[in-house]
Amino acid sequence: MSVVGDFNKWDRNANYMEKIADGVWETFISGLSQFDSYKYCIETPKGKFLLKSDPYAHHFETRPGTASKIYECSYKWTDEKWISEKSKRIIYKSPVNIYEVHLGSWMHDDNDNPLSYVSFAEKIIPYMKKMSYTHIELMPLTEFPFDGSWGYQVTGYFAPTSRFGTPDDFKLMVDMFHNAGLGIIIDWVPAHFPKDACGLYEFDGTCCYEYTDERKSEHKSWGTRVFDYGKGEVCSFLISSANYWISEFHIDGIRVDAVASMLYLDYGRTEGNWVPNKYGKNGNLEAMSFLKHCNSILRKRFPRAVTIAEESTAWPHITGNPDDGESLGFTYKWNMGWMHDFLEYMKLDPYFRSNNHNKMTFAMTYAYSENFILVLSHDEVVHLKCSMINKMPGEYEDKFANLKVGYTFMMGHPGKKLLFMGQDFGQWAEWSEAKSLDWHLTNETMHSDLQKYVKSLLSIYNRYKACYELDQDPEGFEWMDPDDYTRSIYSFVRKTMDGRDSILYVCNFTPVARPDFRVGVPCPGRYTLLLNEKCEEGTEYIAEKIPTDRMEYSIPLPLAPYGTAIIKFNYKKVKKPIKKTKK
């Protein structure tokens, strides 16, 4: 094994390394400079020479180059107040309202090139503040060779991609977010890695980072290798990476990609092409142990940081305390079940929604089984799935009205929130990593109106504790009427711990006006409109003792086609709900 690079004209005989322990090699090279490129030259037992990037490098050549670069950071942080304050908060009782972004395609400069880390921060922070997002989630920025992988095929687990600047530039970007009061989450990929010759693939000519058994070592459909979680060195490598991004780059959390592919030994594999565990089951015991250990370490070292699982099955105990013996220890799990049912319902012609009413209520039967984030992510607006606005049924104006009422239901439903870029103003085209969002659409009336409405939704979410304080407590939610399937109307209440400023949500999912609509409310008192589909506010209602929707009290609430209403009130306990009355 030797080191080759700019400093020795890539001569594999110039700087040999000495083996000092099993699998451990070292050498000393003087006179190296910032940005010098280098690789390891490894001679395999079969006499083949491999040129490999440094798995622990902090910086890389910009694609198509794949060499590692010498880089010493010198950035001085200014976010001490942010770190201190967030270390004391209870995240479960705080607003978490995430804007998912692909940095390379959010916006381009005047020459149609992606923005740098710093330019990106300068432009997106005012937008996020205006829209009332609390966090940004960035699709993978760990170094990767192929743009079309969106960053999910990683070759540099300790290096921000050089596409957008240096590690110090990345740190400045994070600092800018924190000083603006915004959290930053990054996607992290410990499930698999690509077969690029420069990367971890068969690093010493054998299966080093991956499993040796071909029935476990590869995801055939993805063309990627699977980490061997049974090797202490591999687990240490990955846990060190997660730790590094939080400790060195001050990241506020990591979203772990493709967790299901880690947990199931038969994931994407046909019968006879996978290996059961020692109990004859399909759970990957080594991956489970790795995830628990990783989450346990991060929780103890970084109380402010969150870990989020993209896990698409009903695997139990994804979230919770990793030391309780059952939980994998994630802070949150993406609610893929809610997402699937929500989109299936929203795509329906309103005529057929009455027969699918339970798609929107079913998620409440398991809403407290995990700590969930409701997601409408990048995966739902690519590969011919249509953009969010184009999923909606009806003519031009109907599509916008549908999306408004859908977003209203989402923002009221228990669980933290995530929207992908472009969804808040109605991007028509599917997302592409190769081009900027269509920002010109925000100058058109229907798009700017949708954007204004989403802004109001997000602002209400942040301002009122009822929207997030009791996300993990069944006492924080109450249906007024979950069964109005004939009219496809849903009404429910989100509560606060003290009852003050509780919120009533009403959503009409048909283009039929309901001028005589009356909604049951849980108590007497004054009810004040915060938002409707026209962005109106301020109308006041006094609860009347007219039984409706199992409730003893109600208010008249004429509903427009696709009408919405978000109404605040002070919750006062009354006697138990009476038997449901006929409409």
Short mmCIF file of C-alpha atoms in Angstrom, two decimals, residues 39-224:
data_model
loop_
_atom_site.label_atom_id
_atom_site.label_comp_id
_atom_site.label_asym_id
_atom_site.label_seq_id
_atom_site.Cartn_x
_atom_site.Cartn_y
_atom_site.Cartn_z
CA LYS A 39 -5.29 8.51 -3.38
CA TYR A 40 -4.22 5.21 -1.91
CA CYS A 41 -2.60 2.70 -4.24
CA ILE A 42 -3.38 -0.82 -3.01
CA GLU A 43 -1.75 -3.94 -4.42
CA THR A 44 -4.16 -6.87 -4.04
CA PRO A 45 -3.05 -10.45 -3.25
CA LYS A 46 -3.61 -11.17 -6.95
CA GLY A 47 -1.13 -8.49 -7.99
CA LYS A 48 -3.70 -5.97 -9.20
CA PHE A 49 -3.22 -2.28 -8.34
CA LEU A 50 -6.25 -0.29 -7.11
CA LEU A 51 -6.47 3.49 -6.80
CA LYS A 52 -8.82 4.36 -3.93
CA SER A 53 -10.08 7.65 -2.49
CA ASP A 54 -9.49 8.13 1.22
CA PRO A 55 -12.66 6.96 3.03
CA TYR A 56 -11.93 9.51 5.78
CA ALA A 57 -11.06 12.47 3.54
CA HIS A 58 -12.57 15.87 4.40
CA HIS A 59 -12.54 17.16 0.84
CA PHE A 60 -12.58 15.77 -2.72
CA GLU A 61 -11.97 16.80 -6.29
CA THR A 62 -15.07 18.05 -8.05
CA ARG A 63 -16.61 15.44 -10.32
CA PRO A 64 -15.62 13.89 -12.66
CA GLY A 65 -12.37 13.81 -10.62
CA THR A 66 -12.44 11.35 -7.72
CA ALA A 67 -9.22 12.05 -5.80
CA SER A 68 -9.22 13.08 -2.16
CA LYS A 69 -7.78 16.46 -1.21
CA ILE A 70 -5.73 17.66 1.73
CA TYR A 71 -7.91 20.12 3.64
CA GLU A 72 -7.52 21.71 7.07
CA CYS A 73 -10.60 23.64 8.28
CA SER A 74 -10.09 27.06 9.83
CA TYR A 75 -13.69 28.24 10.28
CA LYS A 76 -14.64 29.97 13.57
CA TRP A 77 -18.22 29.25 14.65
CA THR A 78 -20.64 31.95 15.86
CA ASP A 79 -23.68 29.79 16.72
CA GLU A 80 -23.00 29.17 20.41
CA LYS A 81 -26.38 30.63 21.42
CA TRP A 82 -28.23 28.33 19.02
CA ILE A 83 -26.41 25.22 20.23
CA SER A 84 -27.01 26.11 23.88
CA GLU A 85 -30.70 26.90 23.46
CA LYS A 86 -31.51 23.84 21.34
CA SER A 87 -29.72 21.53 23.76
CA LYS A 88 -32.29 22.50 26.42
CA ARG A 89 -35.49 22.21 24.38
CA ILE A 90 -37.91 19.27 24.22
CA ILE A 91 -38.14 18.59 20.50
CA TYR A 92 -41.37 16.58 20.80
CA LYS A 93 -43.18 19.62 22.20
CA SER A 94 -41.67 22.04 19.68
CA PRO A 95 -42.72 22.97 16.14
CA VAL A 96 -40.90 20.95 13.47
CA ASN A 97 -41.86 22.16 10.03
CA ILE A 98 -39.32 20.92 7.48
CA TYR A 99 -38.51 22.23 4.00
CA GLU A 100 -36.86 19.39 2.05
CA VAL A 101 -34.42 20.71 -0.54
CA HIS A 102 -32.04 19.49 -3.23
CA LEU A 103 -29.35 22.15 -3.12
CA GLY A 104 -28.27 21.77 -6.74
CA SER A 105 -31.72 22.42 -8.19
CA TRP A 106 -33.50 24.72 -5.74
CA MET A 107 -32.37 27.77 -7.68
CA HIS A 108 -29.71 28.50 -10.31
CA ASP A 109 -27.68 31.66 -10.81
CA ASP A 110 -27.89 34.01 -13.79
CA ASN A 111 -25.68 31.63 -15.80
CA ASP A 112 -27.97 28.68 -15.00
CA ASN A 113 -25.44 27.11 -12.64
CA PRO A 114 -26.26 25.73 -9.18
CA LEU A 115 -25.63 28.05 -6.25
CA SER A 116 -22.66 27.69 -3.94
CA TYR A 117 -23.17 26.80 -0.27
CA VAL A 118 -22.97 30.45 0.77
CA SER A 119 -25.04 31.88 -2.10
CA PHE A 120 -27.66 29.22 -1.44
CA ALA A 121 -27.90 30.23 2.22
CA GLU A 122 -28.12 33.92 1.31
CA LYS A 123 -31.12 33.26 -0.95
CA ILE A 124 -33.01 30.47 0.78
CA ILE A 125 -32.90 31.76 4.37
CA PRO A 126 -35.11 34.83 3.67
CA TYR A 127 -37.52 32.58 1.77
CA MET A 128 -37.74 30.07 4.62
CA LYS A 129 -38.25 32.84 7.16
CA LYS A 130 -40.97 34.40 5.04
CA MET A 131 -42.73 31.04 4.65
CA SER A 132 -42.34 30.14 8.38
CA TYR A 133 -40.37 26.90 7.99
CA THR A 134 -38.42 25.84 11.09
CA HIS A 135 -35.91 23.41 9.53
CA ILE A 136 -34.29 22.63 6.22
CA GLU A 137 -33.56 19.05 5.24
CA LEU A 138 -30.89 18.76 2.57
CA MET A 139 -30.73 15.74 0.32
CA PRO A 140 -27.30 14.07 0.64
CA LEU A 141 -24.30 16.37 0.52
CA THR A 142 -21.78 13.70 1.53
CA GLU A 143 -19.46 13.45 -1.49
CA PHE A 144 -20.87 11.44 -4.39
CA PRO A 145 -19.73 10.97 -8.00
CA PHE A 146 -22.99 10.83 -10.01
CA ASP A 147 -25.46 13.74 -10.11
CA GLY A 148 -28.31 11.42 -11.09
CA SER A 149 -28.05 9.52 -7.81
CA TRP A 150 -29.19 12.71 -5.99
CA GLY A 151 -26.40 12.00 -3.50
CA TYR A 152 -27.67 8.62 -2.32
CA GLN A 153 -24.62 6.74 -3.64
CA VAL A 154 -21.87 8.04 -1.39
CA THR A 155 -18.09 7.83 -1.80
CA GLY A 156 -17.08 10.36 0.88
CA TYR A 157 -18.73 9.84 4.27
CA PHE A 158 -16.72 12.61 5.94
CA ALA A 159 -16.71 15.23 3.18
CA PRO A 160 -19.30 17.81 2.04
CA THR A 161 -19.49 17.56 -1.74
CA SER A 162 -17.07 19.92 -3.46
CA ARG A 163 -19.72 20.80 -6.09
CA PHE A 164 -20.80 23.78 -3.99
CA GLY A 165 -17.63 24.79 -2.14
CA THR A 166 -15.18 23.79 0.58
CA PRO A 167 -15.83 22.33 4.06
CA ASP A 168 -15.37 25.83 5.51
CA ASP A 169 -18.00 27.12 3.07
CA PHE A 170 -20.32 24.38 4.28
CA LYS A 171 -19.70 25.42 7.90
CA LEU A 172 -20.45 29.04 7.07
CA MET A 173 -23.73 27.94 5.46
CA VAL A 174 -24.75 26.03 8.61
CA ASP A 175 -23.77 29.01 10.77
CA MET A 176 -25.94 31.28 8.64
CA PHE A 177 -28.96 29.01 9.12
CA HIS A 178 -28.43 28.85 12.88
CA ASN A 179 -27.98 32.59 13.25
CA ALA A 180 -31.26 33.01 11.36
CA GLY A 181 -33.01 30.67 13.83
CA LEU A 182 -33.31 27.72 11.43
CA GLY A 183 -32.32 24.11 12.05
CA ILE A 184 -30.50 22.03 9.45
CA ILE A 185 -30.91 18.29 8.84
CA ILE A 186 -28.96 16.25 6.29
CA ASP A 187 -29.73 12.95 4.60
CA TRP A 188 -27.25 10.21 5.55
CA VAL A 189 -26.88 6.86 3.78
CA PRO A 190 -25.54 3.96 5.89
CA ALA A 191 -27.61 1.36 4.03
CA HIS A 192 -25.46 0.85 0.95
CA PHE A 193 -22.68 2.28 -1.22
CA PRO A 194 -21.94 2.34 -4.97
CA LYS A 195 -19.60 0.09 -6.92
CA ASP A 196 -17.47 2.96 -8.21
CA ALA A 197 -13.86 1.79 -8.47
CA CYS A 198 -12.57 4.76 -6.43
CA GLY A 199 -14.86 4.16 -3.46
CA LEU A 200 -15.45 1.58 -0.72
CA TYR A 201 -16.29 -1.18 -3.19
CA GLU A 202 -13.96 -4.18 -2.59
CA PHE A 203 -11.53 -1.71 -1.06
CA ASP A 204 -8.52 -4.04 -0.83
CA GLY A 205 -9.58 -6.29 -3.68
CA THR A 206 -11.87 -8.28 -1.39
CA CYS A 207 -15.18 -7.60 0.34
CA CYS A 208 -13.85 -5.25 2.99
CA TYR A 209 -16.72 -2.89 3.90
CA GLU A 210 -19.44 -5.14 2.44
CA TYR A 211 -20.70 -8.61 3.33
CA THR A 212 -18.76 -11.46 1.73
CA ASP A 213 -21.82 -13.67 1.16
CA GLU A 214 -23.29 -12.60 -2.18
CA ARG A 215 -26.77 -13.32 -0.83
CA LYS A 216 -26.27 -10.42 1.60
CA SER A 217 -23.63 -8.24 -0.05
CA GLU A 218 -25.59 -6.49 -2.79
CA HIS A 219 -28.90 -4.83 -3.59
CA LYS A 220 -29.24 -6.12 -7.13
CA SER A 221 -32.01 -3.71 -8.14
CA TRP A 222 -29.94 -0.72 -6.98
CA GLY A 223 -26.57 -2.00 -8.18
CA THR A 224 -25.02 -1.14 -4.80
#
